[in-house]
Structures are given as C-alpha cells and as structure tokens.
PDB file of C-alpha atoms in Angstrom:
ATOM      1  CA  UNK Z  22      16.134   5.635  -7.320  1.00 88.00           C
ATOM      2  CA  UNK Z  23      12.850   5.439  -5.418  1.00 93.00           C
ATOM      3  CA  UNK Z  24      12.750   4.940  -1.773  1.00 95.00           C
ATOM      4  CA  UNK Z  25       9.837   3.928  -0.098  1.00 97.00           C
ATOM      5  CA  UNK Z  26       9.106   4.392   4.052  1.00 95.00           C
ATOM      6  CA  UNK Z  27       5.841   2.389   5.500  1.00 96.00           C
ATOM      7  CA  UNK Z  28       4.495   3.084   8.914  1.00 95.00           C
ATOM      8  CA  UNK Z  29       1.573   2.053  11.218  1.00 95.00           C
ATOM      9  CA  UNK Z  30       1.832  -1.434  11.241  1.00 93.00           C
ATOM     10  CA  UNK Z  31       1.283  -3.632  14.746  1.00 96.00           C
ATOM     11  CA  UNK Z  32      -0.618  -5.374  17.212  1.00 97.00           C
ATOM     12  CA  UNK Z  33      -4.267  -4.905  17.227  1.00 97.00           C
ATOM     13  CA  UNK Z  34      -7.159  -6.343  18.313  1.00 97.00           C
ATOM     14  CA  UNK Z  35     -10.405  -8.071  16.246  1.00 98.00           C
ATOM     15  CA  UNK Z  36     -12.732  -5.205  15.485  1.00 98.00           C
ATOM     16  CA  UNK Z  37     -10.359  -2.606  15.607  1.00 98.00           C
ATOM     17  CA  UNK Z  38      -8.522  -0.208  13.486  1.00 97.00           C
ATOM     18  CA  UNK Z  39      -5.043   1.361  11.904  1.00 96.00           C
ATOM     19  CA  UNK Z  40      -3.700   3.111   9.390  1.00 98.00           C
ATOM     20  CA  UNK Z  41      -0.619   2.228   7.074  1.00 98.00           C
ATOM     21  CA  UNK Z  42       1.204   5.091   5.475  1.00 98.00           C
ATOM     22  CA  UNK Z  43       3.568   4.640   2.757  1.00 98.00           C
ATOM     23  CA  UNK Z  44       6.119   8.035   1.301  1.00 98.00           C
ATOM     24  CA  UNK Z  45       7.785   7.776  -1.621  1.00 97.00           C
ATOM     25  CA  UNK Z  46      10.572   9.673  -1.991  1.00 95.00           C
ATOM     26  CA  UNK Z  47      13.779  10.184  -4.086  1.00 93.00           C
ATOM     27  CA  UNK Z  48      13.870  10.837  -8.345  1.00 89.00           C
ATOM     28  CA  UNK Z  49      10.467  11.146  -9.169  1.00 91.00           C
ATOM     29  CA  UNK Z  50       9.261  13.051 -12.046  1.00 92.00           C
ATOM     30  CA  UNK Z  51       5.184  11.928 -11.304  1.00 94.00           C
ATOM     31  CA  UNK Z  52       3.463   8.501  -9.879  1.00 96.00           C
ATOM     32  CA  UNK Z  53       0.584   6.451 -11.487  1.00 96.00           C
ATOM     33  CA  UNK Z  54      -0.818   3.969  -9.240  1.00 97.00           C
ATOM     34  CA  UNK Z  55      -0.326   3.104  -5.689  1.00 98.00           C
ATOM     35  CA  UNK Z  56      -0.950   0.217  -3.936  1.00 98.00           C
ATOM     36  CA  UNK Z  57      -1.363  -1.749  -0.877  1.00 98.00           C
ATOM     37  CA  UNK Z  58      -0.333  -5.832  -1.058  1.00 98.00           C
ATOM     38  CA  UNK Z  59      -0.196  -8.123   1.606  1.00 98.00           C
ATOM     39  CA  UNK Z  60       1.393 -11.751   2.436  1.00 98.00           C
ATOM     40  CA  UNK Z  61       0.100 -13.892   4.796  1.00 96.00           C
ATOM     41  CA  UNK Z  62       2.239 -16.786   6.291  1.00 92.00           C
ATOM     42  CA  UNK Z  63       2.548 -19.737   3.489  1.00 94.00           C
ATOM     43  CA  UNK Z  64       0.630 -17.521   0.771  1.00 96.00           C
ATOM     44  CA  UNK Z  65       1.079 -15.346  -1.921  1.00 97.00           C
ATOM     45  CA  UNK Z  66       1.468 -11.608  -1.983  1.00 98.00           C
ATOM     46  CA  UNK Z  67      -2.173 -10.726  -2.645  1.00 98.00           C
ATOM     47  CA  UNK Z  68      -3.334  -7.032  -4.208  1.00 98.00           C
ATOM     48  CA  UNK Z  69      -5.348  -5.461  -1.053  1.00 98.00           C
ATOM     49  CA  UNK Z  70      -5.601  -1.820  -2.569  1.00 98.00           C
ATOM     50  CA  UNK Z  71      -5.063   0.202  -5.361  1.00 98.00           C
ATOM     51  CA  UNK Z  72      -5.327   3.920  -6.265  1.00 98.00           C
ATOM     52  CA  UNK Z  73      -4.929   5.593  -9.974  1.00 97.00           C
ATOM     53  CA  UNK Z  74      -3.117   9.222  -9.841  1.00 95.00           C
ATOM     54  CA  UNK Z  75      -6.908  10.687 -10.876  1.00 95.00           C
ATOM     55  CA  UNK Z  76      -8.037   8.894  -7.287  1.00 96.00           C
ATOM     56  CA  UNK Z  77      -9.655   5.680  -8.873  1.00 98.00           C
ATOM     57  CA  UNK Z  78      -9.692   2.827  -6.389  1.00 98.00           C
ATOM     58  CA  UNK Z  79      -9.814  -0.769  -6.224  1.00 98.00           C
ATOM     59  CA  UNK Z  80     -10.588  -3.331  -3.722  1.00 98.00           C
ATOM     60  CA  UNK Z  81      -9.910  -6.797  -3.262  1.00 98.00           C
ATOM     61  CA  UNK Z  82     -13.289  -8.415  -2.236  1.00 98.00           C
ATOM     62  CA  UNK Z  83     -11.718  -9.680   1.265  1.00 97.00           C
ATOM     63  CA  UNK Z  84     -11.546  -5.658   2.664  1.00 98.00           C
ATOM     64  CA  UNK Z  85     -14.396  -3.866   0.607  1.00 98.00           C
ATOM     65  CA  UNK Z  86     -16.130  -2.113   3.156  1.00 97.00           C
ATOM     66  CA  UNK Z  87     -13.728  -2.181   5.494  1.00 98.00           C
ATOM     67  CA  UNK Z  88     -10.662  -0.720   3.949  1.00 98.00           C
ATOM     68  CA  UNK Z  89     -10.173   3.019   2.172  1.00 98.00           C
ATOM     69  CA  UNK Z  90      -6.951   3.937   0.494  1.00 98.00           C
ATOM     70  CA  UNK Z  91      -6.332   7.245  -0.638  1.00 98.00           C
ATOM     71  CA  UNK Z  92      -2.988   9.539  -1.485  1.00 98.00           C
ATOM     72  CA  UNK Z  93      -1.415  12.895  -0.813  1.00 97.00           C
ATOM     73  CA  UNK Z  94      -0.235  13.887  -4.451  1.00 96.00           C
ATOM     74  CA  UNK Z  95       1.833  16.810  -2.252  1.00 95.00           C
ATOM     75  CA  UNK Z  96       3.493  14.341  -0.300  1.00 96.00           C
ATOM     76  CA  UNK Z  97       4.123  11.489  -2.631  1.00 97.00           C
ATOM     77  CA  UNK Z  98       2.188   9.490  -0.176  1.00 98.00           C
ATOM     78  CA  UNK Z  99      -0.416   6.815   0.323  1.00 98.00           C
ATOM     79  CA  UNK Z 100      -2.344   5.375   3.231  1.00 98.00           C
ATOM     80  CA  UNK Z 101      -4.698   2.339   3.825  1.00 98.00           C
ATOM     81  CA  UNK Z 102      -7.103   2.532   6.534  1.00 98.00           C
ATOM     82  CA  UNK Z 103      -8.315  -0.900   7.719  1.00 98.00           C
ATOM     83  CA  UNK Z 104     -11.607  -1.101  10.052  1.00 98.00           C
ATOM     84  CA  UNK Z 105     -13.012  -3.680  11.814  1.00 98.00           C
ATOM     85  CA  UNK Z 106      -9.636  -5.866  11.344  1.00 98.00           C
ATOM     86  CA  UNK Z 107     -10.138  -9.566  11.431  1.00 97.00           C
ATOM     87  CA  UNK Z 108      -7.626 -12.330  12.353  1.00 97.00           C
ATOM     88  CA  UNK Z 109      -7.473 -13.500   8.572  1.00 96.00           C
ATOM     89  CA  UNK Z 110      -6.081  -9.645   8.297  1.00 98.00           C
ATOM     90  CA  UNK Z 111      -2.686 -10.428   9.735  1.00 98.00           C
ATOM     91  CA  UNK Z 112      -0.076 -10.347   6.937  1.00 98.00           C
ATOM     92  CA  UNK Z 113       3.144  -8.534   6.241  1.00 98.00           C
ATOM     93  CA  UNK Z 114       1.662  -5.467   4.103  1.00 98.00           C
ATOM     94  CA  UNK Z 115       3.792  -4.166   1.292  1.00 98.00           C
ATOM     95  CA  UNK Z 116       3.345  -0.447  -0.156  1.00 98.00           C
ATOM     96  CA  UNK Z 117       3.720  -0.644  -4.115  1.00 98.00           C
ATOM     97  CA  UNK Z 118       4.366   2.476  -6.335  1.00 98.00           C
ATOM     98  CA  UNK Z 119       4.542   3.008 -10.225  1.00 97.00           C
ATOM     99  CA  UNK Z 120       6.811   5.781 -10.540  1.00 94.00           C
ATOM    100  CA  UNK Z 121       8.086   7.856 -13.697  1.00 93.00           C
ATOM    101  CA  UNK Z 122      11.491   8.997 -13.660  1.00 89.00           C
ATOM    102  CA  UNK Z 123      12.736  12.712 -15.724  1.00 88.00           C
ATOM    103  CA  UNK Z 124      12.900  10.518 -18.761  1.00 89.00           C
ATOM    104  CA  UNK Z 125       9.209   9.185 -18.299  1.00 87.00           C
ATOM    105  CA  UNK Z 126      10.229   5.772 -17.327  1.00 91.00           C
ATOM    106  CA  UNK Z 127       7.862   3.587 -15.097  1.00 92.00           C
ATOM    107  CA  UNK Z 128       9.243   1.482 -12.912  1.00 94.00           C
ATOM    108  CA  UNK Z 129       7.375  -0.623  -9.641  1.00 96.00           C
ATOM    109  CA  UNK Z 130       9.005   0.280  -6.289  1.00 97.00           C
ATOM    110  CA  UNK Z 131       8.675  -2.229  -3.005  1.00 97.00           C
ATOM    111  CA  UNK Z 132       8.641  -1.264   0.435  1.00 97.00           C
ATOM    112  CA  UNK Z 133      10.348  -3.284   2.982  1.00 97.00           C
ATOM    113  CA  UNK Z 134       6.497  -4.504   4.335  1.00 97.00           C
ATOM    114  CA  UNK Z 135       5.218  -3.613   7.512  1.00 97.00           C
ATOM    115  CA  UNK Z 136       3.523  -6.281   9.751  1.00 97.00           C
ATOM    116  CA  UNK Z 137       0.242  -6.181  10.699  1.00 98.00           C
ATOM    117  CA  UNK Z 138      -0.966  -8.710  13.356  1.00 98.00           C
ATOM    118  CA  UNK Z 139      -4.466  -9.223  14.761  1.00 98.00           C
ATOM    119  CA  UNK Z 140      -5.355 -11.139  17.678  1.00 97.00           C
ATOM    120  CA  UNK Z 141      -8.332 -12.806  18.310  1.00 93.00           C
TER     121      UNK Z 141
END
C-alpha cells in the first residue's frame, strides 16, 4: 500500500501565492507520473498538473503561467506552486501518483485533497 500526505493548502488572498506538497510513502518499488487535480464545488475533478519521472510537465490551460510543479525523486514527493491565485482557483486539490510496486505493478494512489480557498 501507498500512502499519500498533502500539505499547504488554505486561505489566501487574490494575487497571492502557496505551495502544495504531496509525499508518497509506503511499498514503492519506483513512481511514473505525478499529478495535481482539483474539484471545485458542483464540478468535476479537473487535471491541474502533471509531471513524468524524466521531469516532463503538463499544464491545464487555466494555470499555465501561473503554476510550476516539480518532484523530489529522493523524497517520493511532489509540489505545485500556484502564483497570482484567482478566486476561480478555490477547489479541493487532490495529489495523484502512479506507483510501481516490487512486482512492477502500477497502480493510481489518491490523497485525501487539501482545500485551497481564495478570497476576493
């Protein structure tokens, strides 16, 4: 089993900044991708980041520019930093991992979510 701990989530005000941090931890052999989803209120969980385990990224078109995500291999961890954080930002944001177990099965892991509110 995989277990996954998010952090950094909270009030913040239009125009500013955090950083979510997601660490995987438990029987992992390696991780492919990581990612960053979030769900707003009465919508669908929505793709906000992704990263390959070579360090390939992708964007949804609603944060490019504003958002980098990057990993710590060492740690098993991933972060999303969000700048200049608009009101249409606030979600619950979940931390999404493709993990390989000894036997080289891949299997998607969930955090709990983290909130993420911005005021106007």
């Amino acid at each position: 089993q995989v277990q996954l701990v998010e952090s950094g989530g909270g009030l913040v005000q239009a125009g500013g900044s955090l950083e979510l941090s997601c660490a995987a931890s438990g029987s992992i052999f390696s991780i492919d991708t990581m990612a960053w989803y979030r769900q707003a209120p009465g919508k669908q969980r929505d793709l906000v980041a992704s990263i390959t385990s070579g360090g390939v990224t992708n964007y949804a078109d609603s944060v490019k520019g504003r958002a980098t995500i990057s990993r710590d291999n060492a740690k098993n961890t991933v972060y999303l930093q969000m700048n200049s954080l608009k009101p249409d930002d606030t979600a619950v944001y979940y931390c999404n991992v493709r993990a390989r177990n000894w036997r080289l099965n891949a299997i998607d892991y969930w955090g709990k979510g983290t909130l993420v509110t911005v005021s106007s």
